[in-house]
Amino acid sequence: MNCERVKEWLPHYIEGLLSPERELIIRLHIESCPGCVQSLEEAREMAEFWREMERNIDVQDVGHIPDLTAAVMAEIELIEAGRSKRVNESAPSRRRYTPRTSWVHYSLAASLTFLLFQFGVFEGLAYQISEINGQMSNSVNVWFGSQSTQLFNK
């Protein structure tokens, strides 16, 4: 097993969510790799940090949270009224070009997206997302209990 694969499974290894076979493979690799020993220590510190954060979270009573809906909606209505007034006061020729302008924006966005794909900007995104997913699995296990544990032991 290579170091990158071991680092992906470290959060599950620390929490004891792996099958015995996989746990043995990872433990043997860690014992023979100084870089992975350091990664394991960092992962343990991070797991302890998450546990401490979860212990320190205060559950607030929903009754004490102010309802801001009416104030926000009133502000949105004021903004919308001002926008409508400006549109009605503007020259009629300006409205004629608004649909064309929106198509220009969509075309520009599509072209930029295409260029970003061509230059490989999104190339490593899937790996980064899967790495974050592995690091956050502890929270998922806490939230959903033994159902998530069964998935990792397969």
Coordinates of N, CA and C in Angstrom, one line a residue:
M1 N 0.9 -1.2 0.0 CA 0.0 0.0 0.0 C 0.9 1.2 0.0
N2 N 0.5 2.2 -0.8 CA 1.4 3.4 -0.9 C 0.9 4.5 0.1
C3 N 1.8 5.5 0.3 CA 1.6 6.5 1.4 C 0.3 7.3 1.1
E4 N 0.0 7.6 -0.1 CA -1.2 8.4 -0.3 C -2.4 7.6 0.1
R5 N -2.5 6.4 -0.2 CA -3.6 5.5 0.1 C -3.8 5.4 1.6
V6 N -2.6 5.3 2.3 CA -2.6 5.2 3.8 C -3.2 6.5 4.4
K7 N -2.7 7.6 3.8 CA -3.2 8.9 4.3 C -4.7 9.1 4.2
E8 N -5.3 8.5 3.1 CA -6.7 8.6 2.9 C -7.5 7.8 4.0
W9 N -6.9 6.7 4.4 CA -7.6 5.8 5.4 C -7.2 6.2 6.8
L10 N -6.3 7.1 7.1 CA -5.9 7.4 8.5 C -7.1 7.8 9.4
P11 N -8.0 8.6 8.9 CA -9.1 9.0 9.9 C -9.9 7.7 10.3
H12 N -10.1 6.8 9.3 CA -10.9 5.6 9.7 C -10.1 4.7 10.6
Y13 N -8.8 4.7 10.3 CA -7.8 3.9 11.1 C -7.8 4.3 12.6
I14 N -7.8 5.6 12.8 CA -7.7 6.2 14.1 C -9.0 5.9 14.9
E15 N -10.2 5.9 14.2 CA -11.4 5.7 14.8 C -11.8 4.2 15.0
G16 N -10.9 3.4 14.4 CA -11.2 1.9 14.5 C -12.4 1.5 13.6
L17 N -12.6 2.1 12.5 CA -13.7 1.8 11.6 C -13.4 0.8 10.5
L18 N -12.1 0.4 10.4 CA -11.7 -0.4 9.3 C -11.8 -1.9 9.6
S19 N -11.8 -2.7 8.6 CA -11.8 -4.2 8.8 C -10.5 -4.6 9.4
P20 N -10.4 -5.7 10.1 CA -9.1 -6.1 10.7 C -8.0 -6.3 9.6
E21 N -8.3 -6.8 8.4 CA -7.3 -7.0 7.4 C -6.7 -5.6 6.9
R22 N -7.6 -4.7 6.7 CA -7.2 -3.4 6.2 C -6.4 -2.7 7.3
E23 N -6.8 -2.8 8.5 CA -6.1 -2.2 9.7 C -4.7 -2.8 9.8
L24 N -4.6 -4.1 9.6 CA -3.3 -4.7 9.7 C -2.3 -4.2 8.6
I25 N -2.9 -4.1 7.4 CA -2.1 -3.6 6.2 C -1.6 -2.1 6.5
I26 N -2.5 -1.3 7.0 CA -2.1 0.1 7.3 C -1.1 0.2 8.4
R27 N -1.3 -0.6 9.5 CA -0.4 -0.6 10.6 C 1.0 -1.0 10.2
L28 N 1.1 -2.1 9.4 CA 2.4 -2.6 8.9 C 3.1 -1.5 8.1
H29 N 2.3 -0.8 7.2 CA 2.9 0.3 6.4 C 3.4 1.4 7.3
I30 N 2.6 1.8 8.3 CA 3.0 2.9 9.2 C 4.2 2.6 9.9
E31 N 4.4 1.3 10.4 CA 5.5 0.9 11.2 C 6.8 1.0 10.3
S32 N 6.7 0.9 9.0 CA 7.9 0.9 8.1 C 8.1 2.2 7.4
C33 N 7.2 3.2 7.7 CA 7.4 4.5 6.9 C 7.4 5.7 7.9
P34 N 8.5 6.4 8.0 CA 8.6 7.5 8.9 C 7.6 8.7 8.5
G35 N 7.4 8.9 7.3 CA 6.5 9.9 6.8 C 5.1 9.7 7.2
C36 N 4.7 8.4 7.2 CA 3.3 8.0 7.6 C 3.2 8.1 9.1
V37 N 4.2 7.8 9.8 CA 4.2 8.0 11.3 C 3.8 9.4 11.6
Q38 N 4.5 10.3 11.0 CA 4.2 11.7 11.2 C 2.8 12.1 10.8
S39 N 2.4 11.6 9.7 CA 1.0 11.8 9.2 C 0.0 11.3 10.2
L40 N 0.3 10.1 10.8 CA -0.6 9.5 11.8 C -0.7 10.4 13.0
E41 N 0.4 10.9 13.5 CA 0.4 11.8 14.6 C -0.4 13.1 14.3
E42 N -0.2 13.7 13.1 CA -1.0 14.8 12.8 C -2.5 14.5 12.7
A43 N -2.8 13.4 12.2 CA -4.2 13.0 12.1 C -4.8 12.7 13.4
R44 N -4.0 12.2 14.4 CA -4.5 12.0 15.7 C -4.8 13.4 16.4
E45 N -3.8 14.3 16.2 CA -4.0 15.6 16.8 C -5.3 16.3 16.2
M46 N -5.5 16.1 14.9 CA -6.7 16.7 14.2 C -8.0 16.0 14.8
A47 N -7.9 14.7 15.0 CA -9.1 14.0 15.5 C -9.4 14.5 16.9
E48 N -8.4 14.7 17.7 CA -8.6 15.2 19.1 C -9.1 16.6 19.0
F49 N -8.6 17.4 18.1 CA -9.1 18.8 18.0 C -10.6 18.8 17.6
W50 N -11.0 17.9 16.7 CA -12.4 17.8 16.3 C -13.3 17.3 17.5
R51 N -12.8 16.4 18.3 CA -13.5 15.9 19.4 C -13.7 17.0 20.5
E52 N -12.6 17.8 20.7 CA -12.7 18.9 21.6 C -13.7 20.0 21.1
M53 N -13.7 20.2 19.8 CA -14.6 21.2 19.2 C -16.0 20.7 19.4
E54 N -16.3 19.4 19.2 CA -17.6 18.9 19.4 C -18.1 19.0 20.9
R55 N -17.2 18.8 21.8 CA -17.5 18.9 23.2 C -17.8 20.3 23.6
N56 N -17.2 21.3 23.0 CA -17.3 22.7 23.3 C -18.5 23.4 22.7
I57 N -19.2 22.7 21.8 CA -20.3 23.3 21.1 C -21.5 23.4 22.0
D58 N -22.0 24.6 22.2 CA -23.2 24.8 23.1 C -24.4 24.7 22.2
V59 N -25.4 23.9 22.6 CA -26.6 23.8 21.9 C -27.5 25.0 22.4
Q60 N -27.9 25.8 21.4 CA -28.7 27.0 21.8 C -30.1 26.6 21.7
D61 N -30.9 27.3 22.6 CA -32.3 27.1 22.6 C -32.9 27.9 21.4
V62 N -33.7 27.3 20.5 CA -34.2 27.9 19.3 C -35.0 29.1 19.7
G63 N -35.7 29.1 20.9 CA -36.5 30.3 21.3 C -35.7 31.6 21.4
H64 N -34.4 31.5 21.7 CA -33.6 32.7 21.9 C -33.0 33.3 20.6
I65 N -33.2 32.6 19.5 CA -32.7 33.1 18.2 C -33.7 34.1 17.6
P66 N -33.4 35.3 17.3 CA -34.3 36.3 16.8 C -34.8 35.9 15.4
D67 N -36.0 36.2 15.1 CA -36.6 36.0 13.8 C -36.3 37.2 13.0
L68 N -35.4 37.1 12.0 CA -35.0 38.2 11.2 C -35.8 38.2 9.8
T69 N -36.7 37.3 9.6 CA -37.3 37.2 8.3 C -38.1 38.4 7.9
A70 N -38.9 39.0 8.8 CA -39.6 40.2 8.4 C -38.7 41.4 8.1
A71 N -37.7 41.6 8.9 CA -36.7 42.7 8.6 C -36.0 42.5 7.3
V72 N -35.6 41.3 7.0 CA -34.9 41.0 5.7 C -35.8 41.2 4.5
M73 N -37.0 40.7 4.7 CA -38.0 40.8 3.6 C -38.3 42.2 3.3
A74 N -38.5 43.1 4.3 CA -38.7 44.5 4.2 C -37.6 45.2 3.4
E75 N -36.4 44.8 3.8 CA -35.2 45.4 3.1 C -35.1 45.0 1.6
I76 N -35.5 43.7 1.4 CA -35.5 43.2 0.0 C -36.6 44.0 -0.8
E77 N -37.7 44.2 -0.2 CA -38.8 45.0 -0.9 C -38.3 46.4 -1.2
L78 N -37.6 47.0 -0.3 CA -37.1 48.4 -0.5 C -36.1 48.4 -1.7
I79 N -35.2 47.5 -1.7 CA -34.2 47.4 -2.8 C -34.9 47.1 -4.1
E80 N -35.9 46.2 -4.1 CA -36.6 45.9 -5.4 C -37.4 47.1 -5.9
A81 N -38.0 47.9 -4.9 CA -38.8 49.1 -5.3 C -37.8 50.1 -5.9
G82 N -36.7 50.3 -5.4 CA -35.7 51.2 -5.9 C -35.2 50.8 -7.3
R83 N -35.0 49.5 -7.5 CA -34.6 49.0 -8.8 C -35.6 49.2 -9.8
S84 N -36.9 48.9 -9.4 CA -38.0 49.0 -10.4 C -38.1 50.5 -10.8
K85 N -38.0 51.4 -9.9 CA -38.1 52.8 -10.1 C -37.0 53.2 -11.1
R86 N -35.7 52.8 -10.9 CA -34.6 53.1 -11.8 C -34.9 52.6 -13.2
V87 N -35.4 51.3 -13.3 CA -35.7 50.7 -14.6 C -36.7 51.5 -15.3
N88 N -37.8 51.9 -14.6 CA -38.9 52.6 -15.3 C -38.4 54.0 -15.7
E89 N -37.5 54.7 -15.0 CA -37.0 56.0 -15.4 C -36.0 56.0 -16.5
S90 N -35.4 54.8 -16.7 CA -34.3 54.8 -17.7 C -34.9 54.8 -19.1
A91 N -34.1 55.1 -20.1 CA -34.5 55.2 -21.5 C -35.1 53.9 -22.0
P92 N -36.1 53.9 -22.8 CA -36.8 52.7 -23.3 C -35.8 51.9 -24.2
S93 N -34.8 52.5 -24.8 CA -33.9 51.8 -25.7 C -33.0 50.9 -24.9
R94 N -32.8 51.2 -23.6 CA -31.9 50.3 -22.8 C -32.5 48.9 -22.6
R95 N -33.8 48.9 -22.3 CA -34.5 47.6 -22.1 C -34.4 46.7 -23.3
R96 N -34.3 47.3 -24.5 CA -34.3 46.5 -25.7 C -33.0 45.6 -25.8
Y97 N -31.9 46.1 -25.1 CA -30.6 45.4 -25.2 C -30.4 44.4 -24.0
T98 N -31.2 44.5 -23.0 CA -31.0 43.6 -21.9 C -31.0 42.1 -22.2
P99 N -31.9 41.6 -22.9 CA -31.8 40.1 -23.2 C -30.5 39.8 -23.9
R100 N -30.1 40.6 -24.9 CA -28.9 40.3 -25.6 C -27.7 40.3 -24.6
T101 N -27.7 41.2 -23.7 CA -26.6 41.3 -22.8 C -26.5 40.1 -21.9
S102 N -27.6 39.5 -21.5 CA -27.6 38.3 -20.7 C -27.0 37.2 -21.4
W103 N -27.3 37.1 -22.7 CA -26.8 36.0 -23.5 C -25.3 36.1 -23.7
V104 N -24.8 37.4 -23.7 CA -23.4 37.6 -23.8 C -22.7 37.1 -22.5
H105 N -23.3 37.4 -21.4 CA -22.8 36.9 -20.1 C -22.7 35.4 -20.1
Y106 N -23.8 34.7 -20.5 CA -23.8 33.3 -20.5 C -22.8 32.7 -21.4
S107 N -22.6 33.3 -22.6 CA -21.6 32.8 -23.5 C -20.2 33.0 -23.0
L108 N -20.0 34.1 -22.3 CA -18.7 34.4 -21.7 C -18.4 33.4 -20.6
A109 N -19.4 33.1 -19.8 CA -19.2 32.2 -18.7 C -18.9 30.8 -19.3
A110 N -19.6 30.4 -20.3 CA -19.4 29.0 -20.9 C -18.0 29.0 -21.5
S111 N -17.6 30.0 -22.2 CA -16.2 30.1 -22.8 C -15.1 30.0 -21.7
L112 N -15.3 30.7 -20.6 CA -14.3 30.7 -19.6 C -14.2 29.3 -18.9
T113 N -15.4 28.7 -18.7 CA -15.4 27.3 -18.1 C -14.7 26.4 -19.1
F114 N -14.9 26.5 -20.4 CA -14.3 25.6 -21.3 C -12.8 25.8 -21.3
L115 N -12.3 27.0 -21.2 CA -10.9 27.3 -21.1 C -10.3 26.7 -19.8
L116 N -11.0 26.9 -18.7 CA -10.5 26.3 -17.5 C -10.3 24.8 -17.5
F117 N -11.3 24.1 -18.2 CA -11.1 22.7 -18.4 C -10.0 22.4 -19.3
Q118 N -9.8 23.1 -20.3 CA -8.7 22.9 -21.3 C -7.3 23.0 -20.6
F119 N -7.2 24.0 -19.7 CA -5.9 24.2 -19.0 C -5.7 23.3 -17.8
G120 N -6.7 22.4 -17.5 CA -6.6 21.5 -16.4 C -6.7 22.0 -15.0
V121 N -7.5 23.1 -14.9 CA -7.6 23.8 -13.6 C -8.4 22.8 -12.6
F122 N -9.3 22.0 -13.2 CA -10.2 21.2 -12.3 C -9.6 19.8 -12.2
E123 N -8.4 19.5 -12.7 CA -7.8 18.2 -12.8 C -7.7 17.5 -11.4
G124 N -7.2 18.2 -10.4 CA -7.0 17.5 -9.1 C -8.2 17.7 -8.2
L125 N -9.2 18.3 -8.7 CA -10.4 18.6 -7.8 C -11.0 17.3 -7.2
A126 N -11.2 16.3 -8.0 CA -11.8 15.0 -7.5 C -11.0 14.4 -6.3
Y127 N -9.6 14.4 -6.5 CA -8.8 13.9 -5.4 C -8.9 14.7 -4.2
Q128 N -8.9 16.0 -4.3 CA -9.0 16.9 -3.1 C -10.3 16.7 -2.4
I129 N -11.4 16.5 -3.2 CA -12.7 16.3 -2.6 C -12.7 15.0 -1.8
S130 N -12.2 13.9 -2.4 CA -12.2 12.6 -1.7 C -11.3 12.7 -0.5
E131 N -10.2 13.4 -0.5 CA -9.4 13.6 0.7 C -10.1 14.3 1.8
I132 N -10.8 15.3 1.5 CA -11.6 16.1 2.5 C -12.7 15.2 3.0
N133 N -13.3 14.4 2.1 CA -14.4 13.4 2.5 C -13.8 12.4 3.6
G134 N -12.6 11.9 3.3 CA -12.1 11.0 4.3 C -11.8 11.6 5.6
Q135 N -11.3 12.9 5.6 CA -11.0 13.6 6.9 C -12.3 13.9 7.6
M136 N -13.4 14.1 7.0 CA -14.6 14.5 7.6 C -15.5 13.3 8.0
S137 N -15.1 12.1 7.7 CA -15.9 10.9 8.0 C -16.2 10.7 9.5
N138 N -15.3 11.2 10.3 CA -15.5 11.1 11.8 C -16.8 11.7 12.2
S139 N -17.0 12.9 11.6 CA -18.3 13.7 12.0 C -19.5 12.9 11.4
V140 N -19.4 12.3 10.3 CA -20.5 11.6 9.7 C -20.8 10.4 10.6
N141 N -19.8 9.7 11.1 CA -20.0 8.6 12.0 C -20.7 9.0 13.2
V142 N -20.3 10.2 13.8 CA -20.9 10.7 15.0 C -22.4 10.9 14.7
W143 N -22.7 11.5 13.6 CA -24.1 11.9 13.3 C -25.0 10.7 12.9
F144 N -24.5 9.8 12.2 CA -25.3 8.7 11.7 C -25.1 7.3 12.4
G145 N -24.1 7.3 13.3 CA -23.9 6.1 14.1 C -23.4 4.9 13.4
S146 N -23.9 3.8 13.7 CA -23.3 2.5 13.2 C -23.5 2.3 11.7
Q147 N -24.5 3.0 11.1 CA -24.7 2.7 9.7 C -23.5 3.1 8.9
S148 N -22.8 4.2 9.2 CA -21.7 4.6 8.4 C -20.5 3.6 8.8
T149 N -20.4 3.1 10.0 CA -19.3 2.2 10.3 C -19.4 0.9 9.5
Q150 N -20.6 0.4 9.2 CA -20.8 -0.8 8.4 C -20.3 -0.5 7.0
L151 N -20.5 0.7 6.4 CA -20.0 1.0 5.1 C -18.5 0.9 5.0
F152 N -17.7 1.3 6.0 CA -16.3 1.4 5.9 C -15.7 0.0 6.1
N153 N -16.4 -0.9 6.8 CA -15.8 -2.2 7.0 C -16.0 -3.2 5.9
K154 N -16.6 -2.8 4.8 CA -16.8 -3.7 3.7 C -15.6 -3.8 2.8

